[in-house]
mmCIF file of N, CA and C in Angstrom:
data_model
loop_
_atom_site.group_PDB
_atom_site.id
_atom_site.type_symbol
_atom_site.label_atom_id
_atom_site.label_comp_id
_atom_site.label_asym_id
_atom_site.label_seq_id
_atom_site.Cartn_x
_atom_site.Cartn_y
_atom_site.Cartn_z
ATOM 1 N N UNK A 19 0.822 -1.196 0.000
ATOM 2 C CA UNK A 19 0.000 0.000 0.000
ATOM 3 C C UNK A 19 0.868 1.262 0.000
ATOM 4 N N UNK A 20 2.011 1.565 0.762
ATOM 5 C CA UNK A 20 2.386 2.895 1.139
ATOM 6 C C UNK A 20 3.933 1.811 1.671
ATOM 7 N N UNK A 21 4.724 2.983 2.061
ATOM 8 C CA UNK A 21 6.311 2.479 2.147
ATOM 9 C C UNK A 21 6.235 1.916 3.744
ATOM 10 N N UNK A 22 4.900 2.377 4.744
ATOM 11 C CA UNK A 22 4.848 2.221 6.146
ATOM 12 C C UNK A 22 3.776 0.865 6.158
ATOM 13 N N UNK A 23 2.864 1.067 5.058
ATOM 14 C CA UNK A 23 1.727 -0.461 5.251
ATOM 15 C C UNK A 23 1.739 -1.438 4.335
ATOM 16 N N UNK A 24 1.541 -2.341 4.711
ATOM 17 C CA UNK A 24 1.761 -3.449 3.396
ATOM 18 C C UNK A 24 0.100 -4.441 3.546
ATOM 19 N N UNK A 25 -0.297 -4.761 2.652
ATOM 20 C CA UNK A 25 -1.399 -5.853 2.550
ATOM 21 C C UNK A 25 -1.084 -7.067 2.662
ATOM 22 N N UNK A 26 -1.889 -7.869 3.444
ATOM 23 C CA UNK A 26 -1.287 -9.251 3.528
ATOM 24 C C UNK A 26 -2.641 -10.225 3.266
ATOM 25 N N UNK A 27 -2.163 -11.295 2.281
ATOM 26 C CA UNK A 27 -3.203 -12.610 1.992
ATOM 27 C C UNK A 27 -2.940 -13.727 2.076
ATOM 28 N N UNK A 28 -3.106 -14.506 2.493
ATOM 29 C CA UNK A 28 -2.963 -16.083 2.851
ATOM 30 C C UNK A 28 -4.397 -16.824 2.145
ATOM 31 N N UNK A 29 -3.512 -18.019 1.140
ATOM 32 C CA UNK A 29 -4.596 -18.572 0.527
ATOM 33 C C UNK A 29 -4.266 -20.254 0.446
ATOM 34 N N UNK A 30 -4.999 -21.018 1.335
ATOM 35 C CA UNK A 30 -4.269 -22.813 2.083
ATOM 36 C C UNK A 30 -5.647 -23.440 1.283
ATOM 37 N N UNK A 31 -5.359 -24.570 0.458
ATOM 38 C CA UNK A 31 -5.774 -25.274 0.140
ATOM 39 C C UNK A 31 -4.899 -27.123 0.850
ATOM 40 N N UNK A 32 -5.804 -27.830 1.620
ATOM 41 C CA UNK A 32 -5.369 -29.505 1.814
ATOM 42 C C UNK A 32 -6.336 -30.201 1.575
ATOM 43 N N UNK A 33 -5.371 -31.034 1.027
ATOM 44 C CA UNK A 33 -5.466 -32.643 0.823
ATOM 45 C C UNK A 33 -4.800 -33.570 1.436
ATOM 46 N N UNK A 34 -5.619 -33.750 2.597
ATOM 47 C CA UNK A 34 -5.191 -35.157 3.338
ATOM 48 C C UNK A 34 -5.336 -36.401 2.916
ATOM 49 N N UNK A 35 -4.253 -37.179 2.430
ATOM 50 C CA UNK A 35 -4.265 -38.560 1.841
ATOM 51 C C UNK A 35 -4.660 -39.496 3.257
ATOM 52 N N UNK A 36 -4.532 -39.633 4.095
ATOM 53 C CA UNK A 36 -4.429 -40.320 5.783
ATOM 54 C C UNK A 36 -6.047 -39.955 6.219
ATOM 55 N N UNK A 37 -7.002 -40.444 6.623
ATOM 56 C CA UNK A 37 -8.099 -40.182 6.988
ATOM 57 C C UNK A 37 -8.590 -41.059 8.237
ATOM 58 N N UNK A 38 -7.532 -41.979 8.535
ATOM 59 C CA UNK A 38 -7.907 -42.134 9.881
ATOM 60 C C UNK A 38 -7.469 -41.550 11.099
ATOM 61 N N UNK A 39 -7.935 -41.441 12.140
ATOM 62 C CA UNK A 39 -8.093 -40.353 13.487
ATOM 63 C C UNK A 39 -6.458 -41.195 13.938
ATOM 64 N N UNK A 40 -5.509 -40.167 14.350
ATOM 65 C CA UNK A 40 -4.247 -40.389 15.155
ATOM 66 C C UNK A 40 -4.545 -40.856 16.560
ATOM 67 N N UNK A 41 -4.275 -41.921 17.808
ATOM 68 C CA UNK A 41 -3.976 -41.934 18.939
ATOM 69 C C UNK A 41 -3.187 -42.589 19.333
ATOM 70 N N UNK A 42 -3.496 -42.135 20.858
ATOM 71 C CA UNK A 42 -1.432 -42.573 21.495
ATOM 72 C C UNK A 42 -2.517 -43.523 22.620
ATOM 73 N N UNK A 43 -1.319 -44.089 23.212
ATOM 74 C CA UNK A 43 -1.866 -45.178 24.095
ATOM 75 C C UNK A 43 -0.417 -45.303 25.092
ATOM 76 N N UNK A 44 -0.983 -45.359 26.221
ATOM 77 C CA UNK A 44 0.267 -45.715 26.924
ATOM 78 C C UNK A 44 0.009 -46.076 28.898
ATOM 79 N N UNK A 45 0.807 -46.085 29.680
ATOM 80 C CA UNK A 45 0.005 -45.955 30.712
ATOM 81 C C UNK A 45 1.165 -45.266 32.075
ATOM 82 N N UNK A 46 0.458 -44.969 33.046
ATOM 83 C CA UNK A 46 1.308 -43.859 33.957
ATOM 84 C C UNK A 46 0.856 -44.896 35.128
ATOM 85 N N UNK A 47 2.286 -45.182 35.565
ATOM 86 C CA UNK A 47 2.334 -45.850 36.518
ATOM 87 C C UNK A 47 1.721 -45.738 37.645
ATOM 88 N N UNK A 48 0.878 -46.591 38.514
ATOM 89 C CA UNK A 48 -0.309 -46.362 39.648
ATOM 90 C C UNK A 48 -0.956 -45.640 39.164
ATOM 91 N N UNK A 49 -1.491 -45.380 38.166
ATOM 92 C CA UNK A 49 -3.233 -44.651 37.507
ATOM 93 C C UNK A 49 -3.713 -45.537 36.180
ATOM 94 N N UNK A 50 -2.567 -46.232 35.491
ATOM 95 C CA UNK A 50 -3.404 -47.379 34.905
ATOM 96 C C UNK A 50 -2.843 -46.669 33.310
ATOM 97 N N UNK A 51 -3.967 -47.732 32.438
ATOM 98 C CA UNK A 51 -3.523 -47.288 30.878
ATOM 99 C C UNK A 51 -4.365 -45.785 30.826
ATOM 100 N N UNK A 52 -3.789 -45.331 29.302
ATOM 101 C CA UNK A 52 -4.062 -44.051 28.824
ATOM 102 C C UNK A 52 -4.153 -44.549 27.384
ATOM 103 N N UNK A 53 -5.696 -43.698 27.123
ATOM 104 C CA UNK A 53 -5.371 -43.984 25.568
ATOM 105 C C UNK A 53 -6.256 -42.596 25.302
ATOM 106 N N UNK A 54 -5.613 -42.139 24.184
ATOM 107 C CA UNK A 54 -6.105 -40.809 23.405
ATOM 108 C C UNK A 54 -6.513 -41.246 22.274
ATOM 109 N N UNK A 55 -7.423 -40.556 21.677
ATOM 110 C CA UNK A 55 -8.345 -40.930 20.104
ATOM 111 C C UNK A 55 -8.771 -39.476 19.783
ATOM 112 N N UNK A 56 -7.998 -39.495 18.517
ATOM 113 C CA UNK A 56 -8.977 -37.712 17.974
ATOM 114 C C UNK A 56 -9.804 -37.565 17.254
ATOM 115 N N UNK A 57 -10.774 -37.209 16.982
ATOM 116 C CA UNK A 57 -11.987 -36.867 16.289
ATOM 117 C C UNK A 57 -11.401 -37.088 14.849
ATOM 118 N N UNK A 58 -12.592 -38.159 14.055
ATOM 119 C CA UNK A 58 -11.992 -38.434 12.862
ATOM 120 C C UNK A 58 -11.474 -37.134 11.777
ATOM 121 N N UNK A 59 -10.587 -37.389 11.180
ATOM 122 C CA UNK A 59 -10.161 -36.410 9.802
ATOM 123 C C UNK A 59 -10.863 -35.886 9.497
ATOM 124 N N UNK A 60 -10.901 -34.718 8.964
ATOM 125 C CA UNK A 60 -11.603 -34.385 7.092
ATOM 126 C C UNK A 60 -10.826 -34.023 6.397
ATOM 127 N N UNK A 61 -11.187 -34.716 5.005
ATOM 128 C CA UNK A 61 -9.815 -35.177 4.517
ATOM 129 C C UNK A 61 -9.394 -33.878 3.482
ATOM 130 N N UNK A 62 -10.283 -32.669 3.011
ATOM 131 C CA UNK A 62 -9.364 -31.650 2.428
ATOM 132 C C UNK A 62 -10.249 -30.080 3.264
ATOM 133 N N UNK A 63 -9.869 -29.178 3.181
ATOM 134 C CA UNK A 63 -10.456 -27.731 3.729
ATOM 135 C C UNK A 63 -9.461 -27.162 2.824
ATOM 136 N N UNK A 64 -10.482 -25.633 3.146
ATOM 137 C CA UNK A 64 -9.468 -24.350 2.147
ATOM 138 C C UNK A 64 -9.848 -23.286 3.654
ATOM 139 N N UNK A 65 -8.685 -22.532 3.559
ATOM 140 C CA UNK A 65 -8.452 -20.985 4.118
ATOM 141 C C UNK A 65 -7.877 -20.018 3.915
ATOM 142 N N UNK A 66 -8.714 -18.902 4.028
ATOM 143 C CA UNK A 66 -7.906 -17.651 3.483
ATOM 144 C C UNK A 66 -7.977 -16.675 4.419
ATOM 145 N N UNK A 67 -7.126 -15.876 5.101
ATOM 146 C CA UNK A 67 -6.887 -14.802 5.716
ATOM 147 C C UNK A 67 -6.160 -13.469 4.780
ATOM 148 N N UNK A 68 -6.978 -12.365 5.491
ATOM 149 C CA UNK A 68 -6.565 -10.839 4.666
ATOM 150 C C UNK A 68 -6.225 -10.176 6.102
ATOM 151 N N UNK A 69 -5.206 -9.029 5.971
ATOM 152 C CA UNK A 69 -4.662 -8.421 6.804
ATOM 153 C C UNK A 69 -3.878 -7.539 6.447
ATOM 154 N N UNK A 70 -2.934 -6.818 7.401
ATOM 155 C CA UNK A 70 -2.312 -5.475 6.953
ATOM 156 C C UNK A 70 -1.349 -5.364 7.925
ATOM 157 N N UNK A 71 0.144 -4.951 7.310
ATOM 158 C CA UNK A 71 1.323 -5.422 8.470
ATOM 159 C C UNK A 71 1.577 -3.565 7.825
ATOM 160 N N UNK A 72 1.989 -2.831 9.243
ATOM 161 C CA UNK A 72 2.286 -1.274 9.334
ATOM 162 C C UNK A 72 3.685 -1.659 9.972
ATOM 163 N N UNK A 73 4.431 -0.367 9.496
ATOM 164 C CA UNK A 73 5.887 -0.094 10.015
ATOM 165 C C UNK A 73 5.954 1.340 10.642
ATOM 166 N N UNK A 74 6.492 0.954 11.540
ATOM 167 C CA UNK A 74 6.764 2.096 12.693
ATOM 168 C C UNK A 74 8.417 2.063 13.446
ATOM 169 N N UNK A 75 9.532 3.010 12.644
ATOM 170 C CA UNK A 75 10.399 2.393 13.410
ATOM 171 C C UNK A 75 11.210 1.270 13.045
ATOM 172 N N UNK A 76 11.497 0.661 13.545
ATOM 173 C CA UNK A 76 11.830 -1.183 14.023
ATOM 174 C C UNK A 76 10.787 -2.161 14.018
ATOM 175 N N UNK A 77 9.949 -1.565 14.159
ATOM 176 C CA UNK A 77 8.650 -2.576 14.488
ATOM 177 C C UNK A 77 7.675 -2.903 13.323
ATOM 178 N N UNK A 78 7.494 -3.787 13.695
ATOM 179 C CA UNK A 78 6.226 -4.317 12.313
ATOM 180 C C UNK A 78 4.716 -4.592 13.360
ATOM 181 N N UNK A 79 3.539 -4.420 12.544
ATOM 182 C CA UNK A 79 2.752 -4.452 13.916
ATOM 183 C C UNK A 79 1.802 -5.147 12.506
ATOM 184 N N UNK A 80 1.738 -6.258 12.954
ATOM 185 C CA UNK A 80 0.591 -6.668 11.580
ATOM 186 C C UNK A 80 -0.985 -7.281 12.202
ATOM 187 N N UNK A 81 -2.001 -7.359 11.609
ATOM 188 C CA UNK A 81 -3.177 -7.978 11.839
ATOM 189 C C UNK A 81 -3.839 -8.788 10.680
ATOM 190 N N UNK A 82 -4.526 -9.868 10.957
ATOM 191 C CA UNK A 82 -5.156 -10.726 10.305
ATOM 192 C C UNK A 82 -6.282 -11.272 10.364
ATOM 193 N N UNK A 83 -7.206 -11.286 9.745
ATOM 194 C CA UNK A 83 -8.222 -12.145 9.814
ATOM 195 C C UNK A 83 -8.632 -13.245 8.800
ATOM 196 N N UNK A 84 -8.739 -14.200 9.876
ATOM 197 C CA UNK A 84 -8.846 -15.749 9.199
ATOM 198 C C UNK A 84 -10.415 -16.476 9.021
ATOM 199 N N UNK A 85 -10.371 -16.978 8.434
ATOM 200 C CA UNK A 85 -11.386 -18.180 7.985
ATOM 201 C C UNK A 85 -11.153 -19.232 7.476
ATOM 202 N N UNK A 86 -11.786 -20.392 7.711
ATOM 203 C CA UNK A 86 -11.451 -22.222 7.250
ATOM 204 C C UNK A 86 -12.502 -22.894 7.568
ATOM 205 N N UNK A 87 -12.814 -23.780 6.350
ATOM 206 C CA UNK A 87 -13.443 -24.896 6.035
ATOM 207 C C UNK A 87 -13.611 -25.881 6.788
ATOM 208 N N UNK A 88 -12.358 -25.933 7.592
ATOM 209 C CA UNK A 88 -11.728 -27.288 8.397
ATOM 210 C C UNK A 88 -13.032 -27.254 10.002
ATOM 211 N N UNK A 89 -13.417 -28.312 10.066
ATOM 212 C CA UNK A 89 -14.019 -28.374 11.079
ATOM 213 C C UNK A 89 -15.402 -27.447 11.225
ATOM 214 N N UNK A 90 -16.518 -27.903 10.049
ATOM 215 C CA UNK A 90 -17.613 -27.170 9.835
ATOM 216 C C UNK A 90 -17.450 -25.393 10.078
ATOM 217 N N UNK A 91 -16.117 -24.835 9.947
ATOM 218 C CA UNK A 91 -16.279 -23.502 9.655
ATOM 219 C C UNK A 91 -15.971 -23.380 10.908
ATOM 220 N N UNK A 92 -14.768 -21.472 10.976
ATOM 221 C CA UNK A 92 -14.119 -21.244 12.203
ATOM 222 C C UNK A 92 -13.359 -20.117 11.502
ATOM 223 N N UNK A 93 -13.591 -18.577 12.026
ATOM 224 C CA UNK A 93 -12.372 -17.487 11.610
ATOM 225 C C UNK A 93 -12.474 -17.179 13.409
ATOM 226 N N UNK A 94 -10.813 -16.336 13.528
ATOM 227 C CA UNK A 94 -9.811 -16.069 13.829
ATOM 228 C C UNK A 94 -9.455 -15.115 13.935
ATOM 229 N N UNK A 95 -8.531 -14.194 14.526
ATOM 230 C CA UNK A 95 -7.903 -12.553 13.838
ATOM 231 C C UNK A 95 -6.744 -13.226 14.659
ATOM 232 N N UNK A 96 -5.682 -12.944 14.232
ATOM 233 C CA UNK A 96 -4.177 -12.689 14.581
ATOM 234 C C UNK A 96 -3.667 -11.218 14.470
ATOM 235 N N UNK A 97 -3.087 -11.309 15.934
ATOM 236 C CA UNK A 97 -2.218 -9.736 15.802
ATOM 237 C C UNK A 97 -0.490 -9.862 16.691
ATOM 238 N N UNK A 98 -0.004 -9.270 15.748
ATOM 239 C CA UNK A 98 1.565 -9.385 16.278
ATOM 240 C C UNK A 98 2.213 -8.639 16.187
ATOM 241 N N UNK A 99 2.903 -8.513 17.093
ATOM 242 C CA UNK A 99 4.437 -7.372 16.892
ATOM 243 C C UNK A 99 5.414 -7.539 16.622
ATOM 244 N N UNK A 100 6.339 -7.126 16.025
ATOM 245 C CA UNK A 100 7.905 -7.339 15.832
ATOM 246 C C UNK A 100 8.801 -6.842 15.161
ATOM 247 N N UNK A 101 9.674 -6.993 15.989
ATOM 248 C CA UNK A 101 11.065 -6.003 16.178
ATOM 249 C C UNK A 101 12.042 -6.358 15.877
ATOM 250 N N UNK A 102 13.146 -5.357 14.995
ATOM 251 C CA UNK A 102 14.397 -5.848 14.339
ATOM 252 C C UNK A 102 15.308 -4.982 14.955
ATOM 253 N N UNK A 103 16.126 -5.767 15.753
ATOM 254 C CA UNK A 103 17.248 -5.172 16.635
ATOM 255 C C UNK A 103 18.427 -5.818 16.327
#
């Protein structure tokens, strides 16, 4: 945009080949076994986030807002700072 703001886009397309759910199994001594199971896959989603990173200085101060497919739908905003010393 300008020499101080910049535009920012993020555009994620997956394809998960693996569609069965990951778990661990194991057990902690005097409490017995442990087993974890995660909610099955879905096997592709898309997301795109738009945002705007400003310069001030040393500093970069950017913001984002997200959205995704993954998990019947879910946006986000990210905000960060950072500094070059």
């Amino acid at each position: 945009l300008t020499d101080y703001a910049t535009f920012l886009t993020r555009v994620e397309a997956v394809k998960r080949l693996k569609t069965n759910p990951a778990f661990a199994y194991g057990e902690v001594i005097g409490l017995g076994p442990i087993i974890a199971q995660n909610d099955p896959l879905q096997d592709h989603w898309f997301r795109i986030g738009l945002g705007a990173e400003f310069k001030e200085g040393a500093s970069f101060l950017s913001f984002m807002l997200n959205g995704s497919t993954e998990n019947k739908g879910r946006a986000w905003a990210n905000v960060g700072l950072r500094t070059v010393f």
